[in-house]
């Protein structure tokens, strides 16, 4: 618990310059999530997904915003504080997962590196619905798996349910989770563990897809990225490398790159 307290304190202190800045702003998506939080707080709605979309579930971020709005009032700081609380919970799950394998002391230092990683400096407080949820859910899934020493099917069922949340929130986290899941499933040598994980993963997805089909039929599918398919994959590699580096600096706003400071650039290069 002392390590958890240290992680939480460092995460908050490292972001105080942003939270106390007079230039703190909420972008369009954050304002929409804030509206969702106000609707939840007022009992007007409980949205399953980001307004106007059939993806990016809002089952945790909107209620978290509603709670902070109810206690401290609505605003950019309270909205970002709610998202940061979810992110810190995710960091604690990663700490527990690392500790299950490497011990508390080594896990604390590793998680402190994660907490102070420039890529998360701003994004850990962004109310975009789904992105921070996927981060926290991935940590919870790994914690459930690595702490399941007695190989109980119930824990695999729970890990499957969390994996479904990751899929619905941000599927890009699944490739990193897959090898950990497969390793421990193979090590379990029990068919019931495989079955429990599969049921826990696919059953919620089927239910949500049914909800989307029947209740959200009038909501159009929106795709903000480029059209699928790339005839020049190799030519795109330099751009992909540049984009990975920019994301690791955390120094960007929407589609615009912000030149990072020397320390941030050096840390991002190290992570890269």
Coordinates of N, CA and C in Angstrom, one line a residue, residues 10 14-15 87 110-124 135 244 247-250 264 267-268 270-272:
X10 N 3.2 10.6 -7.0 CA 4.0 11.0 -8.1 C 3.2 11.3 -9.3
X14 N 3.4 15.2 -10.8 CA 4.0 15.4 -12.1 C 3.0 16.1 -13.0
X15 N 1.7 16.1 -12.7 CA 0.8 16.7 -13.6 C 0.2 18.0 -13.0
X87 N -6.7 6.4 -14.9 CA -5.3 6.1 -15.4 C -4.4 5.6 -14.2
X110 N 9.8 0.2 -12.0 CA 9.3 0.0 -13.3 C 8.1 0.9 -13.6
X111 N 7.2 0.8 -12.6 CA 5.9 1.6 -12.7 C 6.1 3.1 -12.6
X112 N 7.1 3.5 -11.8 CA 7.4 4.9 -11.7 C 7.9 5.4 -13.1
X113 N 8.7 4.6 -13.8 CA 9.1 5.0 -15.2 C 7.9 5.1 -16.1
X114 N 6.9 4.2 -15.9 CA 5.7 4.3 -16.7 C 4.9 5.6 -16.4
X115 N 4.8 5.9 -15.1 CA 4.1 7.1 -14.6 C 4.7 8.4 -15.1
X116 N 6.0 8.4 -15.2 CA 6.7 9.6 -15.7 C 7.0 9.6 -17.1
X117 N 6.5 8.7 -17.9 CA 6.8 8.6 -19.3 C 6.1 9.8 -20.0
X118 N 6.9 10.5 -20.8 CA 6.3 11.7 -21.5 C 5.1 11.5 -22.3
X119 N 5.0 10.3 -22.9 CA 3.9 10.0 -23.8 C 2.6 10.0 -23.1
X120 N 2.6 9.8 -21.7 CA 1.4 9.8 -20.9 C 1.2 11.1 -20.2
X121 N 2.1 12.0 -20.3 CA 2.0 13.3 -19.5 C 0.6 14.0 -19.7
X122 N 0.2 14.1 -20.9 CA -1.0 14.8 -21.3 C -2.2 13.8 -21.5
X123 N -1.8 12.7 -22.2 CA -2.9 11.7 -22.6 C -3.5 11.0 -21.4
X124 N -2.8 10.9 -20.3 CA -3.4 10.3 -19.1 C -4.5 11.0 -18.5
X135 N -6.1 1.3 -21.5 CA -4.8 1.3 -20.7 C -5.1 0.6 -19.3
X244 N 5.5 7.2 -34.4 CA 5.8 6.5 -33.1 C 6.6 7.4 -32.2
X247 N 4.5 10.3 -30.8 CA 3.6 9.8 -29.8 C 4.4 9.6 -28.5
X248 N 5.6 9.1 -28.6 CA 6.4 8.8 -27.4 C 6.8 10.1 -26.7
X249 N 7.0 11.2 -27.4 CA 7.3 12.5 -26.8 C 6.1 13.0 -26.0
X250 N 4.9 12.6 -26.5 CA 3.7 13.2 -25.9 C 3.5 14.7 -26.2
X264 N 12.6 15.9 -22.8 CA 11.5 15.1 -23.3 C 12.0 14.3 -24.6
X267 N 14.3 11.4 -23.5 CA 13.5 10.3 -22.9 C 12.7 9.5 -23.9
X268 N 12.1 10.3 -24.8 CA 11.3 9.6 -25.9 C 12.2 8.7 -26.8
X270 N 15.0 7.3 -25.8 CA 15.3 6.1 -25.0 C 14.2 5.1 -25.0
X271 N 12.9 5.6 -24.9 CA 11.8 4.6 -24.9 C 11.7 4.0 -26.3
X272 N 11.9 4.8 -27.3 CA 11.8 4.3 -28.7 C 12.8 3.1 -28.9

